[in-house]
PDB file of C-alpha atoms in Angstrom:
ATOM      1  CA  MET A1025       1.008 -19.357   5.034  1.00 57.00           C
ATOM      2  CA  VAL A1026       2.165 -21.762   7.749  1.00 57.00           C
ATOM      3  CA  LYS A1027       3.750 -24.930   6.388  1.00 58.00           C
ATOM      4  CA  ASP A1028       3.810 -28.152   8.399  1.00 61.00           C
ATOM      5  CA  ARG A1029       6.709 -30.613   8.396  1.00 69.00           C
ATOM      6  CA  THR A1030       4.512 -33.221   6.668  1.00 83.00           C
ATOM      7  CA  GLU A1031       5.767 -34.050   3.168  1.00 87.00           C
ATOM      8  CA  PHE A1032       3.891 -35.768   0.324  1.00 93.00           C
ATOM      9  CA  ASP A1033       5.422 -38.125  -2.236  1.00 91.00           C
ATOM     10  CA  LEU A1034       4.172 -36.755  -5.556  1.00 90.00           C
ATOM     11  CA  TYR A1035       5.695 -39.727  -7.412  1.00 89.00           C
ATOM     12  CA  LYS A1036       2.908 -41.892  -5.979  1.00 91.00           C
ATOM     13  CA  LEU A1037       0.470 -40.014  -8.216  1.00 92.00           C
ATOM     14  CA  SER A1038       1.728 -41.829 -11.277  1.00 85.00           C
ATOM     15  CA  ASP A1039       0.931 -45.323 -12.437  1.00 75.00           C
ATOM     16  CA  PHE A1040       3.117 -47.197 -14.908  1.00 69.00           C
ATOM     17  CA  ASN A1041       3.257 -45.685 -18.417  1.00 59.00           C
ATOM     18  CA  GLU A1042      -0.268 -44.427 -19.198  1.00 73.00           C
ATOM     19  CA  GLY A1043       0.679 -43.148 -22.640  1.00 67.00           C
ATOM     20  CA  LYS A1044      -0.693 -39.697 -23.442  1.00 67.00           C
ATOM     21  CA  GLY A1045      -2.535 -39.813 -20.128  1.00 77.00           C
ATOM     22  CA  SER A1046       0.672 -40.065 -18.101  1.00 88.00           C
ATOM     23  CA  ILE A1047       1.129 -37.333 -15.518  1.00 93.00           C
ATOM     24  CA  LYS A1048       4.113 -35.163 -16.421  1.00 93.00           C
ATOM     25  CA  ALA A1049       6.209 -32.867 -14.286  1.00 94.00           C
ATOM     26  CA  ILE A1050       6.874 -29.439 -15.774  1.00 94.00           C
ATOM     27  CA  PHE A1051      10.159 -27.894 -14.608  1.00 93.00           C
ATOM     28  CA  SER A1052      11.078 -24.230 -14.388  1.00 88.00           C
ATOM     29  CA  ASP A1053      13.852 -24.937 -16.916  1.00 84.00           C
ATOM     30  CA  ARG A1054      14.889 -27.919 -19.034  1.00 84.00           C
ATOM     31  CA  ASP A1055      18.265 -28.457 -17.350  1.00 84.00           C
ATOM     32  CA  GLU A1056      16.732 -30.957 -14.893  1.00 82.00           C
ATOM     33  CA  VAL A1057      15.343 -33.060 -17.750  1.00 84.00           C
ATOM     34  CA  MET A1058      18.582 -32.894 -19.732  1.00 83.00           C
ATOM     35  CA  ASN A1059      20.564 -34.007 -16.670  1.00 81.00           C
ATOM     36  CA  ILE A1060      18.384 -37.117 -16.251  1.00 79.00           C
ATOM     37  CA  VAL A1061      18.712 -38.109 -19.910  1.00 77.00           C
ATOM     38  CA  ASP A1062      22.470 -37.473 -19.756  1.00 78.00           C
ATOM     39  CA  LYS A1063      22.736 -39.796 -16.738  1.00 75.00           C
ATOM     40  CA  LEU A1064      21.011 -42.549 -18.701  1.00 72.00           C
ATOM     41  CA  LYS A1065      23.413 -42.034 -21.595  1.00 71.00           C
ATOM     42  CA  SER A1066      26.496 -42.021 -19.394  1.00 68.00           C
ATOM     43  CA  ASN A1067      25.391 -45.244 -17.667  1.00 61.00           C
ATOM     44  CA  ARG A1068      24.603 -46.848 -21.037  1.00 64.00           C
ATOM     45  CA  LYS A1069      21.242 -47.938 -19.669  1.00 69.00           C
ATOM     46  CA  ILE A1070      19.041 -45.931 -21.967  1.00 74.00           C
ATOM     47  CA  ILE A1071      17.913 -48.906 -24.110  1.00 77.00           C
ATOM     48  CA  GLU A1072      17.203 -51.028 -21.028  1.00 79.00           C
ATOM     49  CA  PHE A1073      15.283 -48.105 -19.531  1.00 77.00           C
ATOM     50  CA  CYS A1074      13.175 -47.559 -22.669  1.00 81.00           C
ATOM     51  CA  ASN A1075      12.347 -51.262 -22.901  1.00 82.00           C
ATOM     52  CA  ARG A1076      11.339 -51.421 -19.242  1.00 79.00           C
ATOM     53  CA  TYR A1077       8.882 -48.532 -19.556  1.00 77.00           C
ATOM     54  CA  GLY A1078       7.683 -49.264 -23.077  1.00 79.00           C
ATOM     55  CA  ILE A1079       8.821 -45.997 -24.616  1.00 80.00           C
ATOM     56  CA  HIS A1080      10.852 -45.368 -27.745  1.00 81.00           C
ATOM     57  CA  TYR A1081      14.287 -43.778 -27.545  1.00 78.00           C
ATOM     58  CA  SER A1082      13.093 -40.922 -29.778  1.00 82.00           C
ATOM     59  CA  THR A1083      10.370 -40.122 -27.212  1.00 82.00           C
ATOM     60  CA  LEU A1084      12.922 -39.828 -24.430  1.00 77.00           C
ATOM     61  CA  TRP A1085      15.123 -37.712 -26.673  1.00 79.00           C
ATOM     62  CA  ARG A1086      12.163 -35.436 -27.425  1.00 83.00           C
ATOM     63  CA  TYR A1087      11.568 -34.984 -23.701  1.00 81.00           C
ATOM     64  CA  SER A1088      15.213 -33.986 -23.258  1.00 78.00           C
ATOM     65  CA  LYS A1089      14.583 -31.022 -25.558  1.00 82.00           C
ATOM     66  CA  SER A1090      11.701 -29.803 -23.407  1.00 87.00           C
ATOM     67  CA  ASN A1091      11.090 -28.965 -19.759  1.00 89.00           C
ATOM     68  CA  LYS A1092       8.761 -31.901 -19.010  1.00 90.00           C
ATOM     69  CA  LEU A1093       9.136 -35.550 -18.067  1.00 88.00           C
ATOM     70  CA  PRO A1094       6.572 -38.197 -16.977  1.00 88.00           C
ATOM     71  CA  LEU A1095       6.450 -38.941 -13.254  1.00 90.00           C
ATOM     72  CA  PHE A1096       6.824 -42.678 -13.874  1.00 86.00           C
ATOM     73  CA  ILE A1097      10.274 -41.935 -15.310  1.00 83.00           C
ATOM     74  CA  LEU A1098      11.208 -39.458 -12.583  1.00 85.00           C
ATOM     75  CA  LYS A1099      10.572 -42.112  -9.931  1.00 84.00           C
ATOM     76  CA  ASP A1100      13.900 -43.710 -10.802  1.00 79.00           C
ATOM     77  CA  PHE A1101      15.719 -40.407 -10.255  1.00 80.00           C
ATOM     78  CA  ARG A1102      13.980 -39.004  -7.188  1.00 81.00           C
ATOM     79  CA  ASP A1103      17.314 -38.846  -5.337  1.00 79.00           C
ATOM     80  CA  VAL A1104      18.795 -36.445  -7.888  1.00 76.00           C
ATOM     81  CA  VAL A1105      15.688 -34.493  -8.924  1.00 83.00           C
ATOM     82  CA  ASP A1106      14.995 -31.184  -7.181  1.00 84.00           C
ATOM     83  CA  ALA A1107      11.207 -31.368  -6.733  1.00 86.00           C
ATOM     84  CA  GLN A1108      11.182 -27.683  -5.766  1.00 88.00           C
ATOM     85  CA  LYS A1109      11.908 -26.912  -9.440  1.00 90.00           C
ATOM     86  CA  ILE A1110       8.685 -28.591 -10.586  1.00 93.00           C
ATOM     87  CA  ILE A1111       6.288 -25.724 -11.276  1.00 94.00           C
ATOM     88  CA  HIS A1112       3.224 -27.840 -12.076  1.00 95.00           C
ATOM     89  CA  LEU A1113       1.950 -31.262 -13.123  1.00 96.00           C
ATOM     90  CA  GLU A1114      -0.154 -31.964 -16.192  1.00 95.00           C
ATOM     91  CA  TYR A1115      -1.660 -34.720 -18.339  1.00 92.00           C
ATOM     92  CA  GLY A1116      -3.736 -34.988 -21.508  1.00 88.00           C
ATOM     93  CA  THR A1117      -3.719 -32.901 -24.669  1.00 83.00           C
ATOM     94  CA  GLY A1118      -5.894 -30.184 -26.162  1.00 84.00           C
ATOM     95  CA  ASP A1119      -9.287 -29.798 -24.495  1.00 83.00           C
ATOM     96  CA  THR A1120      -8.591 -32.755 -22.192  1.00 84.00           C
ATOM     97  CA  LYS A1121      -5.407 -31.260 -20.733  1.00 91.00           C
ATOM     98  CA  ARG A1122      -5.520 -30.853 -16.948  1.00 94.00           C
ATOM     99  CA  SER A1123      -2.939 -29.489 -14.513  1.00 96.00           C
ATOM    100  CA  SER A1124      -2.205 -28.875 -10.843  1.00 97.00           C
ATOM    101  CA  LYS A1125       0.471 -27.377  -8.686  1.00 96.00           C
ATOM    102  CA  PRO A1126       2.780 -29.967  -7.113  1.00 96.00           C
ATOM    103  CA  ILE A1127       1.746 -30.475  -3.470  1.00 95.00           C
ATOM    104  CA  LEU A1128       4.876 -31.226  -1.458  1.00 93.00           C
ATOM    105  CA  HIS A1129       3.950 -29.958   2.016  1.00 93.00           C
ATOM    106  CA  LEU A1130       0.920 -29.637   4.258  1.00 95.00           C
ATOM    107  CA  THR A1131      -0.327 -26.054   4.592  1.00 95.00           C
ATOM    108  CA  GLU A1132      -3.211 -24.411   6.458  1.00 96.00           C
ATOM    109  CA  ASP A1133      -5.246 -23.929   3.264  1.00 97.00           C
ATOM    110  CA  LEU A1134      -4.781 -27.589   2.341  1.00 97.00           C
ATOM    111  CA  ALA A1135      -5.858 -28.611   5.851  1.00 96.00           C
ATOM    112  CA  LYS A1136      -9.018 -26.500   5.454  1.00 96.00           C
ATOM    113  CA  ILE A1137      -9.768 -28.219   2.134  1.00 97.00           C
ATOM    114  CA  LEU A1138      -9.298 -31.652   3.695  1.00 96.00           C
ATOM    115  CA  GLY A1139     -11.635 -30.703   6.545  1.00 94.00           C
ATOM    116  CA  ALA A1140     -14.249 -29.514   4.061  1.00 94.00           C
ATOM    117  CA  PHE A1141     -13.893 -32.742   2.090  1.00 94.00           C
ATOM    118  CA  ALA A1142     -14.186 -34.899   5.208  1.00 91.00           C
ATOM    119  CA  ALA A1143     -17.412 -33.070   6.017  1.00 88.00           C
ATOM    120  CA  ASP A1144     -19.069 -32.789   2.640  1.00 87.00           C
ATOM    121  CA  GLY A1145     -16.830 -33.849  -0.255  1.00 91.00           C
ATOM    122  CA  HIS A1146     -17.143 -36.751  -2.666  1.00 92.00           C
ATOM    123  CA  LEU A1147     -14.684 -38.667  -4.855  1.00 94.00           C
ATOM    124  CA  LYS A1148     -15.852 -40.771  -7.788  1.00 92.00           C
ATOM    125  CA  GLN A1149     -14.005 -42.819 -10.395  1.00 90.00           C
ATOM    126  CA  ARG A1150     -15.943 -44.318 -13.305  1.00 87.00           C
ATOM    127  CA  LEU A1151     -15.558 -45.584 -16.867  1.00 83.00           C
ATOM    128  CA  VAL A1152     -17.165 -43.503 -19.621  1.00 82.00           C
ATOM    129  CA  ASN A1153     -17.353 -43.800 -23.410  1.00 79.00           C
ATOM    130  CA  ARG A1154     -15.408 -41.279 -25.471  1.00 74.00           C
ATOM    131  CA  GLY A1155     -15.839 -42.150 -29.117  1.00 75.00           C
ATOM    132  CA  GLU A1156     -14.723 -45.752 -29.497  1.00 77.00           C
ATOM    133  CA  LYS A1157     -12.660 -45.653 -26.306  1.00 78.00           C
ATOM    134  CA  ARG A1158     -13.503 -46.413 -22.693  1.00 78.00           C
ATOM    135  CA  ILE A1159     -11.699 -43.971 -20.435  1.00 79.00           C
ATOM    136  CA  THR A1160     -11.562 -43.450 -16.685  1.00 84.00           C
ATOM    137  CA  HIS A1161     -13.275 -40.287 -15.456  1.00 87.00           C
ATOM    138  CA  TYR A1162     -12.168 -38.746 -12.161  1.00 93.00           C
ATOM    139  CA  GLU A1163     -14.451 -36.503 -10.110  1.00 95.00           C
ATOM    140  CA  LEU A1164     -14.145 -34.393  -6.975  1.00 96.00           C
ATOM    141  CA  VAL A1165     -17.405 -32.760  -5.879  1.00 95.00           C
ATOM    142  CA  PHE A1166     -18.466 -30.409  -3.065  1.00 95.00           C
ATOM    143  CA  VAL A1167     -22.100 -29.405  -2.477  1.00 92.00           C
ATOM    144  CA  GLU A1168     -23.278 -26.757   0.001  1.00 91.00           C
ATOM    145  CA  GLN A1169     -26.247 -24.385   0.360  1.00 90.00           C
ATOM    146  CA  TYR A1170     -24.297 -21.295   1.474  1.00 89.00           C
ATOM    147  CA  GLU A1171     -22.563 -19.276  -1.240  1.00 94.00           C
ATOM    148  CA  ASN A1172     -20.007 -17.596   1.063  1.00 93.00           C
ATOM    149  CA  THR A1173     -18.847 -20.999   2.327  1.00 93.00           C
ATOM    150  CA  MET A1174     -18.301 -22.212  -1.233  1.00 95.00           C
ATOM    151  CA  LYS A1175     -16.519 -19.000  -2.227  1.00 96.00           C
ATOM    152  CA  ALA A1176     -14.061 -19.512   0.636  1.00 96.00           C
ATOM    153  CA  LEU A1177     -13.487 -23.120  -0.433  1.00 97.00           C
ATOM    154  CA  SER A1178     -13.005 -22.006  -4.053  1.00 97.00           C
ATOM    155  CA  LYS A1179     -10.246 -19.624  -2.948  1.00 97.00           C
ATOM    156  CA  TRP A1180      -8.484 -22.369  -0.957  1.00 97.00           C
ATOM    157  CA  LEU A1181      -8.646 -24.768  -3.915  1.00 98.00           C
ATOM    158  CA  GLU A1182      -7.291 -22.144  -6.303  1.00 97.00           C
ATOM    159  CA  ASN A1183      -4.424 -21.274  -3.944  1.00 97.00           C
ATOM    160  CA  VAL A1184      -3.397 -24.873  -3.273  1.00 97.00           C
ATOM    161  CA  PHE A1185      -3.906 -26.535  -6.665  1.00 97.00           C
ATOM    162  CA  GLY A1186      -3.561 -23.542  -8.983  1.00 97.00           C
ATOM    163  CA  ILE A1187      -6.806 -24.238 -10.857  1.00 96.00           C
ATOM    164  CA  ASN A1188      -9.757 -22.050 -11.813  1.00 95.00           C
ATOM    165  CA  ILE A1189     -12.954 -22.921  -9.932  1.00 95.00           C
ATOM    166  CA  LYS A1190     -16.384 -22.346 -11.437  1.00 93.00           C
ATOM    167  CA  LEU A1191     -19.025 -22.167  -8.735  1.00 95.00           C
ATOM    168  CA  GLN A1192     -22.295 -23.662 -10.002  1.00 95.00           C
ATOM    169  CA  LYS A1193     -25.723 -22.643  -8.688  1.00 94.00           C
ATOM    170  CA  ILE A1194     -28.122 -25.596  -8.839  1.00 91.00           C
ATOM    171  CA  SER A1195     -31.608 -25.135  -7.420  1.00 89.00           C
ATOM    172  CA  ASN A1196     -31.140 -24.196  -3.742  1.00 90.00           C
ATOM    173  CA  HIS A1197     -27.470 -25.135  -3.399  1.00 93.00           C
ATOM    174  CA  TYR A1198     -24.012 -24.516  -4.840  1.00 95.00           C
ATOM    175  CA  ARG A1199     -21.642 -27.054  -6.345  1.00 96.00           C
ATOM    176  CA  ILE A1200     -17.925 -27.277  -7.106  1.00 97.00           C
ATOM    177  CA  TYR A1201     -17.136 -29.955  -9.680  1.00 96.00           C
ATOM    178  CA  ILE A1202     -13.520 -30.854 -10.527  1.00 97.00           C
ATOM    179  CA  SER A1203     -12.576 -33.451 -13.142  1.00 95.00           C
ATOM    180  CA  ASN A1204      -8.833 -33.851 -12.691  1.00 96.00           C
ATOM    181  CA  LYS A1205      -6.878 -37.101 -12.310  1.00 95.00           C
ATOM    182  CA  ILE A1206      -3.987 -35.398 -10.508  1.00 96.00           C
ATOM    183  CA  ILE A1207      -6.184 -33.843  -7.835  1.00 97.00           C
ATOM    184  CA  PHE A1208      -8.231 -37.046  -7.514  1.00 96.00           C
ATOM    185  CA  ARG A1209      -5.053 -39.035  -6.864  1.00 95.00           C
ATOM    186  CA  TYR A1210      -3.837 -36.452  -4.374  1.00 96.00           C
ATOM    187  CA  PHE A1211      -6.965 -37.049  -2.310  1.00 96.00           C
ATOM    188  CA  ARG A1212      -6.336 -40.792  -2.497  1.00 94.00           C
ATOM    189  CA  LEU A1213      -2.765 -40.089  -1.379  1.00 94.00           C
ATOM    190  CA  PHE A1214      -4.176 -38.080   1.532  1.00 95.00           C
ATOM    191  CA  GLY A1215      -5.980 -41.248   2.630  1.00 91.00           C
ATOM    192  CA  PHE A1216      -9.525 -40.668   1.344  1.00 91.00           C
ATOM    193  CA  THR A1217     -11.464 -43.267  -0.632  1.00 87.00           C
ATOM    194  CA  SER A1218     -13.843 -42.916  -3.557  1.00 85.00           C
ATOM    195  CA  GLY A1219     -17.521 -43.704  -3.211  1.00 76.00           C
ATOM    196  CA  ARG A1220     -19.612 -43.556  -0.059  1.00 70.00           C
ATOM    197  CA  LYS A1221     -17.685 -42.315   2.994  1.00 66.00           C
ATOM    198  CA  THR A1222     -20.410 -40.850   5.227  1.00 64.00           C
ATOM    199  CA  GLU A1223     -20.061 -43.311   8.107  1.00 60.00           C
ATOM    200  CA  THR A1224     -16.337 -44.064   7.820  1.00 66.00           C
ATOM    201  CA  VAL A1225     -14.484 -40.819   7.055  1.00 79.00           C
ATOM    202  CA  SER A1226     -11.986 -39.543   9.611  1.00 83.00           C
ATOM    203  CA  ALA A1227      -9.164 -37.039   9.874  1.00 88.00           C
ATOM    204  CA  PRO A1228      -5.990 -38.299   8.131  1.00 90.00           C
ATOM    205  CA  ASP A1229      -3.257 -39.476  10.508  1.00 92.00           C
ATOM    206  CA  PHE A1230      -0.911 -36.721   9.340  1.00 94.00           C
ATOM    207  CA  ILE A1231      -3.500 -34.151  10.441  1.00 94.00           C
ATOM    208  CA  LYS A1232      -3.785 -35.771  13.875  1.00 91.00           C
ATOM    209  CA  SER A1233      -0.009 -35.591  14.347  1.00 93.00           C
ATOM    210  CA  SER A1234       0.421 -32.095  12.916  1.00 93.00           C
ATOM    211  CA  ASP A1235       0.895 -28.836  14.778  1.00 93.00           C
ATOM    212  CA  ARG A1236      -1.888 -26.808  16.379  1.00 94.00           C
ATOM    213  CA  ASP A1237      -2.426 -24.360  13.498  1.00 94.00           C
ATOM    214  CA  ILE A1238      -2.906 -27.189  10.995  1.00 95.00           C
ATOM    215  CA  LYS A1239      -5.375 -28.994  13.278  1.00 94.00           C
ATOM    216  CA  ILE A1240      -7.356 -25.781  13.768  1.00 94.00           C
ATOM    217  CA  SER A1241      -7.466 -25.265   9.992  1.00 95.00           C
ATOM    218  CA  PHE A1242      -8.781 -28.796   9.457  1.00 94.00           C
ATOM    219  CA  ILE A1243     -11.475 -28.287  12.106  1.00 91.00           C
ATOM    220  CA  ARG A1244     -12.412 -24.963  10.511  1.00 91.00           C
ATOM    221  CA  GLY A1245     -12.988 -26.763   7.194  1.00 92.00           C
ATOM    222  CA  VAL A1246     -15.156 -29.385   8.886  1.00 90.00           C
ATOM    223  CA  LEU A1247     -17.239 -26.842  10.821  1.00 87.00           C
ATOM    224  CA  MET A1248     -17.838 -24.650   7.770  1.00 86.00           C
ATOM    225  CA  PHE A1249     -19.650 -27.554   6.114  1.00 82.00           C
ATOM    226  CA  ASP A1250     -21.006 -29.677   8.964  1.00 67.00           C
ATOM    227  CA  GLY A1251     -21.203 -27.176  11.803  1.00 57.00           C
ATOM    228  CA  TYR A1252     -23.810 -24.649  12.846  1.00 56.00           C
ATOM    229  CA  VAL A1253     -24.521 -22.202  15.661  1.00 53.00           C
ATOM    230  CA  ASN A1254     -27.193 -23.257  18.133  1.00 52.00           C
ATOM    231  CA  LYS A1255     -29.457 -20.206  18.384  1.00 55.00           C
ATOM    232  CA  THR A1256     -30.658 -21.234  21.851  1.00 63.00           C
ATOM    233  CA  ASN A1257     -27.304 -21.282  23.663  1.00 63.00           C
ATOM    234  CA  GLY A1258     -24.899 -19.785  21.089  1.00 53.00           C
ATOM    235  CA  TYR A1259     -22.699 -22.903  21.022  1.00 53.00           C
ATOM    236  CA  ILE A1260     -21.115 -24.150  17.807  1.00 59.00           C
ATOM    237  CA  GLU A1261     -22.332 -27.681  17.155  1.00 59.00           C
ATOM    238  CA  LEU A1262     -21.163 -30.344  14.715  1.00 55.00           C
ATOM    239  CA  TYR A1263     -23.405 -32.877  13.017  1.00 58.00           C
ATOM    240  CA  SER A1264     -21.816 -35.911  11.341  1.00 56.00           C
ATOM    241  CA  LYS A1265     -22.772 -39.546  10.770  1.00 57.00           C
ATOM    242  CA  SER A1266     -19.094 -40.511  11.086  1.00 60.00           C
ATOM    243  CA  ARG A1267     -18.207 -41.209  14.731  1.00 59.00           C
ATOM    244  CA  SER A1268     -14.516 -41.402  13.771  1.00 59.00           C
ATOM    245  CA  LEU A1269     -14.608 -37.842  12.417  1.00 58.00           C
ATOM    246  CA  ILE A1270     -16.233 -36.455  15.550  1.00 55.00           C
TER     247      ILE A1270
END
C-alpha cells in the first residue's frame, strides 16, 4: 500500500475532557503511559495537571497501570509520545464502545474512501435521548445501488479504520451506516462538513497536492459512485452537482 507524505494530527480528534466519552489511545504496551505519568511526578506538576483537566489523581494513577490514556492528556506530551505505538483509539463502555485504527498517513485506500464520500457520502451529527440523558450521535452514511461497489468500499473502510462493516440491503439500494465519533471526527479533520454538501463538496487540499497514485485513487472513489460508462461512445462520464468537485 503506497503511503503519501501527508500526515494527520490525531490529537485534533479529542475535545477537552469528555468523561467516559473521551477518546483514548491504546498503546501496544503500558510503558508509554507509565513514562508520561512519571514525567508528571518528576516535574511535580501532577496536581496542577489534574486540576486543569478536571480529573482526580487516582484516575491518572489508574491509567498508569494500563495501556491507555485519553487523547486530551496526550496532547501535552505529543513531543515525547511515539504515535506509532498507538494500536487503536476507542471511547465508550460496554455496548456503546467504539474503536478505530489511528490514521497517521494518507494511503491509497483512504484516498479511495474520501473520493467515495465526496461523491456519495453523508455526515450527520444530532442530539438524541438515551434514558434521561441527551447525547450526541455521530453518523457516516453511504448509499449506492450496486452491491459490488459497496463491497469494495466496505473492504477499504475495514482496512483503513479496522472496523467491521455490515452492508444493508434496503429496497433497491445498499447502505453502509457507521455510528462512530472517532471516524466522524476524522472526516471533519479531512475537511468535510456535516449536513448537506451536494453543491459545495470538493477534493481536500492535501489530495490536490499529493502524488499521482493518491490522486488516481481519489478519482477512482469518485467515479465508482458518481461515474458511469456512456454506452454510445464508451467514454467514462462523471455527474455531480458540485462544480468544485468536477
